[in-house]
């Protein structure tokens, strides 16, 4: 999939116009730590706005300059430090790692042959003791579909990529979600091992 081309053409059917309820719940419950936060494949940046707070440095990355422009137009001012970078996740090399990474269907959007590279990047980007939150969609157990993106996934599949370096903390069946995704999302929290 050529993500730059889809943004340029304005063909973004995955854009729900707001952050997912699962992220808003995490923020409201105080489950998102302060410190440095990364949102890969952040698109229009709704999640950056949801995560913005004075005690956080929120960084969003996406391949598309058009997506970044949409973010800047929608959010001219946010609390705290929010940075949107046009960058390739796989080669992204910030000076410091992150305390929390929010993967909202980013893993699911990647071609299956990129998943090992996704894990290597997460190992590099998430600080020891830091959290990785993966919102998986479309969740299938067992997996029956082979079409994507988004590619059908389940917790065992993601676990097979992160088992060396991350501890699974909790898997939650997502109740409230965007229309059309009911019963098809799981939120999995992982801790980067020291």
Coordinates of N, CA and C in Angstrom, one line a residue:
X1 N 0.9 -1.2 0.0 CA 0.0 0.0 0.0 C 0.9 1.2 0.0
X2 N 0.6 2.2 -0.9 CA 1.3 3.4 -0.9 C 0.5 4.5 -0.1
X3 N 1.0 4.6 1.2 CA 0.2 5.4 2.2 C 0.3 6.9 1.7
X4 N 1.4 7.4 1.2 CA 1.5 8.8 0.8 C 0.5 9.0 -0.3
X5 N 0.3 8.1 -1.2 CA -0.6 8.3 -2.4 C -2.0 8.3 -1.9
X6 N -2.4 7.5 -0.9 CA -3.8 7.4 -0.4 C -4.1 8.7 0.3
X7 N -3.1 9.3 1.1 CA -3.4 10.6 1.7 C -3.5 11.7 0.7
X8 N -2.6 11.7 -0.3 CA -2.7 12.7 -1.3 C -4.0 12.7 -2.0
X9 N -4.5 11.5 -2.3 CA -5.8 11.4 -3.0 C -7.0 11.6 -2.1
X10 N -6.8 11.7 -0.8 CA -7.9 11.9 0.1 C -8.7 10.6 0.3
X11 N -8.1 9.5 0.1 CA -8.8 8.2 0.2 C -8.3 7.6 1.5
X12 N -9.0 8.0 2.6 CA -8.7 7.5 4.0 C -9.9 7.0 4.7
X13 N -10.4 5.8 4.2 CA -11.7 5.3 4.9 C -11.5 4.9 6.3
X14 N -10.2 4.7 6.7 CA -9.9 4.3 8.1 C -10.0 5.5 9.1
X15 N -10.0 6.7 8.6 CA -10.1 7.9 9.4 C -11.4 8.1 10.0
X16 N -11.6 7.8 11.3 CA -12.9 7.9 12.0 C -13.2 9.3 12.5
X17 N -12.3 10.2 12.3 CA -12.6 11.6 12.8 C -12.3 11.9 14.2
X18 N -11.8 10.9 15.0 CA -11.6 11.1 16.4 C -10.7 9.9 16.9
X19 N -10.2 10.1 18.1 CA -9.4 9.0 18.7 C -10.4 7.9 19.1
X20 N -9.9 6.6 19.1 CA -10.7 5.5 19.5 C -11.1 5.7 21.0
X21 N -12.3 5.2 21.4 CA -12.8 5.3 22.8 C -11.8 4.6 23.7
X22 N -11.1 3.5 23.2 CA -10.2 2.8 24.1 C -9.0 3.7 24.6
X23 N -8.5 4.6 23.7 CA -7.5 5.5 24.1 C -8.0 6.6 25.1
X24 N -9.2 7.1 24.8 CA -9.8 8.1 25.7 C -10.0 7.5 27.1
X25 N -10.4 6.2 27.1 CA -10.5 5.6 28.4 C -9.2 5.4 29.2
X26 N -8.2 5.0 28.4 CA -6.8 4.9 29.1 C -6.4 6.3 29.7
X27 N -6.6 7.3 28.9 CA -6.2 8.7 29.3 C -7.0 9.1 30.6
X28 N -8.4 8.9 30.5 CA -9.3 9.3 31.6 C -9.0 8.5 32.9
X29 N -8.5 7.3 32.7 CA -8.2 6.5 33.9 C -6.8 6.7 34.4
X30 N -6.0 7.5 33.8 CA -4.7 7.8 34.2 C -3.7 6.6 33.9
X31 N -4.0 5.8 32.9 CA -3.2 4.6 32.6 C -2.1 5.0 31.6
X32 N -2.1 6.2 31.1 CA -1.0 6.6 30.2 C 0.0 7.4 31.0
X33 N 1.3 7.0 31.1 CA 2.3 7.7 31.9 C 2.6 9.0 31.3
X34 N 3.3 9.8 32.2 CA 3.9 11.1 31.7 C 5.2 10.7 31.1
X35 N 5.9 11.6 30.5 CA 7.1 11.3 29.8 C 7.0 11.4 28.3
X36 N 7.8 10.6 27.6 CA 7.8 10.7 26.2 C 6.9 9.6 25.6
X37 N 6.1 10.0 24.7 CA 5.1 9.1 24.1 C 5.2 9.2 22.5
X38 N 5.1 8.0 21.9 CA 5.2 7.9 20.5 C 3.9 7.3 19.9
X39 N 3.5 7.9 18.8 CA 2.3 7.4 18.1 C 2.8 7.2 16.6
X40 N 3.1 5.9 16.3 CA 3.5 5.6 14.9 C 2.3 5.6 14.0
X41 N 2.5 6.0 12.7 CA 1.4 6.0 11.8 C 0.2 6.8 12.3
X42 N 0.5 8.0 12.8 CA -0.5 8.8 13.5 C -1.5 9.5 12.6
X43 N -1.4 9.5 11.3 CA -2.4 10.1 10.4 C -2.7 11.5 10.7
X44 N -4.0 11.8 10.9 CA -4.5 13.2 11.1 C -4.1 13.6 12.5
X45 N -3.7 12.8 13.4 CA -3.2 13.2 14.7 C -4.2 13.3 15.8
X46 N -5.3 12.7 15.7 CA -6.3 12.8 16.7 C -5.8 12.2 18.0
X47 N -5.0 11.2 18.0 CA -4.4 10.6 19.2 C -3.4 11.5 19.8
X48 N -2.7 12.2 19.0 CA -1.7 13.2 19.6 C -2.4 14.2 20.4
X49 N -3.6 14.7 19.9 CA -4.4 15.7 20.7 C -4.9 15.1 21.9
X50 N -5.4 13.8 21.9 CA -5.9 13.2 23.0 C -4.9 12.9 24.1
X51 N -3.6 12.7 23.7 CA -2.5 12.4 24.6 C -1.8 13.7 25.1
X52 N -2.1 14.8 24.5 CA -1.4 16.0 24.8 C -1.7 16.5 26.2
X53 N -0.6 16.7 27.0 CA -0.8 17.2 28.4 C 0.6 17.8 28.7
X54 N 0.6 18.7 29.7 CA 1.8 19.5 30.0 C 2.9 18.6 30.5
X55 N 2.7 17.4 31.1 CA 3.7 16.6 31.6 C 4.2 15.5 30.6
X56 N 3.8 15.7 29.3 CA 4.1 14.7 28.3 C 4.7 15.4 27.1
X57 N 5.7 14.6 26.5 CA 6.2 15.0 25.2 C 5.7 14.0 24.2
X58 N 4.8 14.4 23.4 CA 4.1 13.5 22.5 C 4.7 13.7 21.1
X59 N 5.1 12.6 20.5 CA 5.7 12.6 19.1 C 4.8 11.7 18.2
X60 N 4.4 12.2 17.1 CA 3.7 11.4 16.1 C 4.5 11.3 14.9
X61 N 4.5 10.1 14.3 CA 5.2 10.0 13.0 C 4.3 9.4 12.0
X62 N 4.5 9.8 10.7 CA 3.7 9.3 9.6 C 4.5 9.5 8.4
X63 N 4.3 8.7 7.3 CA 5.0 8.9 6.1 C 4.5 10.0 5.3
X64 N 3.3 10.5 5.5 CA 2.6 11.4 4.7 C 2.7 12.9 5.1
X65 N 3.2 13.7 4.3 CA 3.2 15.2 4.5 C 1.8 15.7 4.5
X66 N 0.9 15.1 3.7 CA -0.5 15.6 3.6 C -1.2 15.3 4.9
X67 N -0.9 14.2 5.6 CA -1.5 13.9 6.9 C -1.0 14.9 7.9
X68 N 0.3 15.3 7.9 CA 0.9 16.2 8.8 C 0.2 17.6 8.6
X69 N 0.0 18.0 7.4 CA -0.7 19.3 7.1 C -2.1 19.3 7.7
X70 N -2.8 18.2 7.5 CA -4.2 18.1 8.1 C -4.1 18.2 9.6
X71 N -3.1 17.6 10.3 CA -3.0 17.8 11.7 C -2.7 19.2 12.1
X72 N -1.8 19.9 11.4 CA -1.5 21.3 11.7 C -2.7 22.2 11.6
X73 N -3.5 21.9 10.5 CA -4.7 22.7 10.3 C -5.8 22.4 11.4
X74 N -5.9 21.2 11.9 CA -6.9 20.8 12.9 C -6.5 21.2 14.3
X75 N -5.2 21.2 14.6 CA -4.7 21.5 15.9 C -3.6 22.5 16.0
X76 N -4.0 23.8 15.8 CA -2.9 24.8 15.8 C -2.3 25.0 17.2
X77 N -3.0 24.7 18.3 CA -2.4 24.8 19.6 C -2.8 23.6 20.5
X78 N -1.8 23.0 21.2 CA -2.1 21.9 22.1 C -1.3 22.1 23.3
X79 N -1.7 21.6 24.5 CA -0.9 21.7 25.7 C 0.3 20.8 25.6
X80 N 1.4 21.2 26.3 CA 2.5 20.4 26.4 C 3.3 20.4 25.1
X81 N 4.2 19.5 24.9 CA 5.0 19.4 23.8 C 4.5 18.3 22.8
X82 N 4.0 18.7 21.7 CA 3.5 17.8 20.7 C 4.3 18.1 19.4
X83 N 4.9 17.0 18.8 CA 5.7 17.2 17.6 C 5.1 16.1 16.6
X84 N 5.0 16.6 15.4 CA 4.5 15.7 14.3 C 5.7 15.6 13.3
X85 N 6.2 14.5 13.1 CA 7.3 14.3 12.2 C 6.9 13.4 11.0
X86 N 7.3 13.8 9.8 CA 7.1 13.0 8.6 C 8.4 12.1 8.6
X87 N 8.2 10.8 8.8 CA 9.3 9.9 9.0 C 8.9 8.5 8.7
X88 N 9.8 7.7 8.4 CA 9.6 6.2 8.2 C 9.9 5.5 9.6
X89 N 8.9 4.9 10.1 CA 8.9 4.2 11.4 C 10.2 3.3 11.5
X90 N 10.4 2.6 10.4 CA 11.5 1.5 10.5 C 12.9 2.1 10.6
X91 N 13.1 3.3 10.1 CA 14.4 3.9 10.2 C 14.4 5.1 11.2
X92 N 13.3 5.3 11.8 CA 13.2 6.4 12.8 C 14.2 6.2 13.9
X93 N 15.1 7.2 14.2 CA 16.1 7.1 15.2 C 16.2 8.4 16.0
X94 N 15.2 8.6 17.0 CA 15.3 9.7 17.8 C 16.5 9.6 18.8
X95 N 16.8 10.8 19.4 CA 18.0 10.8 20.3 C 17.6 10.0 21.6
X96 N 16.3 10.0 22.0 CA 15.9 9.3 23.2 C 14.7 8.4 22.9
X97 N 14.6 7.3 23.7 CA 13.5 6.4 23.6 C 12.2 6.9 24.2
X98 N 11.2 6.1 24.2 CA 9.9 6.5 24.7 C 9.4 5.6 25.9
X99 N 8.6 6.3 26.7 CA 8.0 5.6 27.9 C 6.7 4.9 27.6
X100 N 6.1 5.4 26.5 CA 4.8 4.8 26.1 C 4.7 4.9 24.6
X101 N 4.3 3.8 24.0 CA 4.0 3.8 22.5 C 2.6 3.4 22.3
X102 N 1.8 4.1 21.6 CA 0.4 3.8 21.2 C 0.4 3.4 19.8
X103 N 0.2 2.1 19.6 CA 0.1 1.5 18.3 C -1.4 1.2 18.0
X104 N -2.0 2.2 17.4 CA -3.5 2.1 17.1 C -3.6 1.5 15.6
X105 N -3.7 0.2 15.5 CA -3.8 -0.5 14.3 C -2.7 -0.3 13.3
X106 N -1.5 0.2 13.8 CA -0.3 0.3 13.0 C 0.2 -1.0 12.6
X107 N 0.4 -1.9 13.6 CA 0.8 -3.3 13.3 C -0.1 -3.9 12.3
X108 N -1.4 -3.8 12.4 CA -2.4 -4.4 11.5 C -2.3 -3.9 10.1
X109 N -1.8 -2.6 9.9 CA -1.8 -2.0 8.6 C -0.5 -2.4 7.8
X110 N 0.5 -2.9 8.5 CA 1.7 -3.3 7.9 C 1.6 -4.6 7.1
X111 N 2.3 -4.6 6.0 CA 2.4 -5.9 5.3 C 3.0 -7.0 6.2
X112 N 2.5 -8.2 6.2 CA 3.0 -9.2 7.1 C 4.5 -9.4 7.1
X113 N 5.2 -9.1 5.9 CA 6.6 -9.3 5.9 C 7.4 -8.2 6.6
X114 N 6.7 -7.2 7.1 CA 7.3 -6.1 7.8 C 7.2 -6.3 9.4
X115 N 6.6 -7.3 9.8 CA 6.3 -7.5 11.3 C 7.6 -7.7 12.1
X116 N 8.5 -8.4 11.5 CA 9.8 -8.6 12.3 C 10.5 -7.2 12.4
X117 N 10.5 -6.4 11.4 CA 11.1 -5.1 11.4 C 10.3 -4.2 12.4
X118 N 9.0 -4.4 12.5 CA 8.2 -3.6 13.5 C 8.7 -4.0 14.9
X119 N 8.9 -5.3 15.2 CA 9.4 -5.7 16.5 C 10.8 -5.1 16.8
X120 N 11.7 -5.1 15.8 CA 13.0 -4.6 16.0 C 12.9 -3.1 16.3
X121 N 12.1 -2.4 15.6 CA 11.9 -1.0 15.9 C 11.3 -0.7 17.3
X122 N 10.3 -1.5 17.7 CA 9.8 -1.3 19.0 C 10.8 -1.6 20.1
X123 N 11.6 -2.6 19.9 CA 12.7 -3.0 20.8 C 13.6 -1.8 21.0
X124 N 13.9 -1.1 19.9 CA 14.8 0.1 19.9 C 14.1 1.3 20.5
X125 N 12.8 1.5 20.2 CA 12.2 2.8 20.6 C 11.6 2.8 22.0
X126 N 11.1 1.7 22.5 CA 10.5 1.7 23.8 C 11.5 1.5 24.9
X127 N 11.6 2.4 25.8 CA 12.6 2.4 26.9 C 12.3 1.1 27.8
X128 N 13.4 0.6 28.4 CA 13.2 -0.5 29.3 C 12.3 -0.1 30.4
X129 N 11.3 -0.9 30.7 CA 10.2 -0.6 31.7 C 9.1 0.2 31.1
X130 N 9.2 0.7 29.8 CA 8.2 1.4 29.1 C 7.1 0.5 28.7
X131 N 6.0 1.2 28.3 CA 4.8 0.4 27.9 C 4.5 0.6 26.4
X132 N 4.0 -0.5 25.8 CA 3.6 -0.6 24.4 C 2.1 -1.0 24.5
X133 N 1.2 -0.1 24.0 CA -0.2 -0.4 23.9 C -0.6 -0.7 22.4
X134 N -1.1 -1.9 22.1 CA -1.5 -2.2 20.8 C -3.0 -2.4 20.7
X135 N -3.6 -1.6 19.9 CA -5.1 -1.8 19.7 C -5.2 -2.5 18.4
X136 N -5.6 -3.8 18.5 CA -5.6 -4.7 17.4 C -7.0 -4.7 16.7
X137 N -6.9 -4.5 15.4 CA -8.1 -4.6 14.6 C -7.7 -5.0 13.1
X138 N -8.4 -5.8 12.5 CA -9.5 -6.6 12.9 C -9.0 -7.9 13.7
X139 N -9.5 -8.1 14.8 CA -9.1 -9.2 15.7 C -9.9 -10.4 15.3
X140 N -9.2 -11.5 15.0 CA -9.8 -12.8 14.6 C -9.1 -13.9 15.4
X141 N -9.8 -14.8 16.0 CA -9.2 -15.9 16.7 C -10.1 -17.1 16.6
X142 N -9.8 -18.0 15.7 CA -8.6 -18.1 14.8 C -8.7 -17.1 13.6
X143 N -7.6 -16.8 13.0 CA -7.6 -16.0 11.9 C -8.1 -16.7 10.7
X144 N -9.1 -16.1 10.0 CA -9.7 -16.8 8.8 C -9.4 -16.0 7.6
X145 N -9.2 -14.7 7.7 CA -9.0 -13.8 6.5 C -7.5 -13.6 6.2
X146 N -7.3 -13.4 4.9 CA -5.9 -13.1 4.5 C -5.8 -11.9 3.7
X147 N -6.8 -11.0 3.7 CA -6.8 -9.8 2.9 C -6.5 -8.6 3.8
X148 N -5.7 -7.7 3.3 CA -5.4 -6.5 4.1 C -4.8 -5.4 3.2
X149 N -4.5 -4.3 3.7 CA -4.7 -3.9 5.1 C -6.1 -3.4 5.4
X150 N -6.5 -3.4 6.6 CA -5.8 -4.0 7.7 C -5.8 -5.5 7.7
X151 N -4.7 -6.1 8.1 CA -4.6 -7.6 8.1 C -5.1 -8.1 9.4
X152 N -5.9 -9.2 9.3 CA -6.5 -9.8 10.5 C -5.3 -10.3 11.4
X153 N -5.5 -10.0 12.7 CA -4.5 -10.4 13.7 C -5.1 -10.9 15.0
X154 N -4.3 -11.5 15.8 CA -4.8 -11.8 17.2 C -3.6 -11.7 18.1
X155 N -3.9 -11.8 19.4 CA -2.9 -11.6 20.4 C -1.7 -12.6 20.3
X156 N -2.0 -13.9 20.0 CA -0.9 -14.8 19.8 C 0.0 -14.4 18.7
X157 N -0.5 -13.9 17.6 CA 0.3 -13.5 16.5 C 1.3 -12.4 17.0
X158 N 0.7 -11.3 17.6 CA 1.6 -10.2 18.1 C 2.6 -10.7 19.1
X159 N 2.1 -11.6 20.0 CA 3.0 -12.2 21.0 C 4.2 -12.9 20.4
X160 N 4.0 -13.5 19.3 CA 5.1 -14.3 18.6 C 6.2 -13.3 18.1
X161 N 5.8 -12.0 17.9 CA 6.8 -11.1 17.5 C 7.5 -10.4 18.7
X162 N 6.8 -10.2 19.8 CA 7.3 -9.4 20.9 C 7.7 -10.3 22.1
X163 N 7.6 -11.6 22.0 CA 7.9 -12.4 23.1 C 9.3 -12.3 23.7
X164 N 10.3 -11.9 22.9 CA 11.6 -11.6 23.3 C 11.7 -10.1 23.5
X165 N 11.6 -9.7 24.7 CA 11.8 -8.3 25.0 C 10.6 -7.6 25.6
X166 N 9.4 -8.2 25.5 CA 8.2 -7.5 26.1 C 7.4 -8.6 26.9
X167 N 6.9 -8.1 28.0 CA 6.0 -8.9 28.9 C 4.5 -8.5 28.6
X168 N 3.7 -9.4 28.4 CA 2.3 -9.1 28.2 C 1.6 -8.9 29.5
X169 N 1.0 -7.7 29.7 CA 0.4 -7.3 31.0 C -1.1 -7.6 31.0
X170 N -1.8 -7.3 29.9 CA -3.2 -7.4 30.0 C -3.8 -7.3 28.6
X171 N -4.8 -8.2 28.3 CA -5.6 -8.1 27.1 C -7.0 -7.8 27.4
X172 N -7.6 -6.8 26.7 CA -8.9 -6.4 27.0 C -9.8 -6.5 25.7
X173 N -10.9 -7.1 25.8 CA -11.9 -7.0 24.7 C -12.5 -5.6 24.8
X174 N -12.4 -4.9 23.7 CA -12.8 -3.5 23.6 C -14.3 -3.5 23.4
X175 N -15.0 -2.8 24.4 CA -16.5 -2.7 24.3 C -16.9 -1.6 23.4
X176 N -16.7 -0.4 23.9 CA -17.1 0.8 23.1 C -16.0 1.1 22.0
X177 N -16.4 1.2 20.8 CA -15.5 1.5 19.7 C -16.1 2.3 18.6
X178 N -15.4 2.5 17.6 CA -15.9 3.2 16.4 C -17.0 2.3 15.7
X179 N -18.0 2.8 15.2 CA -19.0 2.0 14.5 C -18.4 1.1 13.4
X180 N -18.9 -0.1 13.4 CA -18.5 -1.1 12.5 C -17.3 -2.0 13.0
X181 N -16.8 -1.6 14.2 CA -15.7 -2.4 14.7 C -16.0 -3.1 16.0
X182 N -17.3 -3.2 16.3 CA -17.8 -3.8 17.5 C -17.4 -5.3 17.5
X183 N -16.7 -5.7 18.6 CA -16.3 -7.1 18.8 C -15.0 -7.5 18.0
X184 N -14.5 -6.5 17.3 CA -13.3 -6.8 16.4 C -12.0 -6.1 16.9
X185 N -12.0 -5.6 18.1 CA -10.9 -4.9 18.6 C -10.4 -5.5 20.0
X186 N -9.1 -5.6 20.2 CA -8.5 -6.0 21.4 C -7.4 -5.0 21.8
X187 N -7.4 -4.6 23.0 CA -6.3 -3.8 23.5 C -5.3 -4.6 24.3
X188 N -4.1 -4.6 23.9 CA -3.1 -5.4 24.6 C -2.0 -4.5 25.1
X189 N -1.7 -4.6 26.4 CA -0.6 -3.8 27.0 C 0.6 -4.7 27.3
X190 N 1.7 -4.2 26.9 CA 3.0 -4.9 27.0 C 4.0 -4.0 27.8
X191 N 4.9 -4.6 28.5 CA 6.0 -3.8 29.2 C 7.3 -4.3 28.6
X192 N 8.1 -3.3 28.3 CA 9.4 -3.6 27.7 C 10.3 -4.1 28.9
X193 N 10.9 -5.2 28.7 CA 11.8 -5.8 29.8 C 13.1 -5.0 29.9
X194 N 13.6 -4.9 31.1 CA 14.8 -4.2 31.3 C 16.0 -4.9 30.7

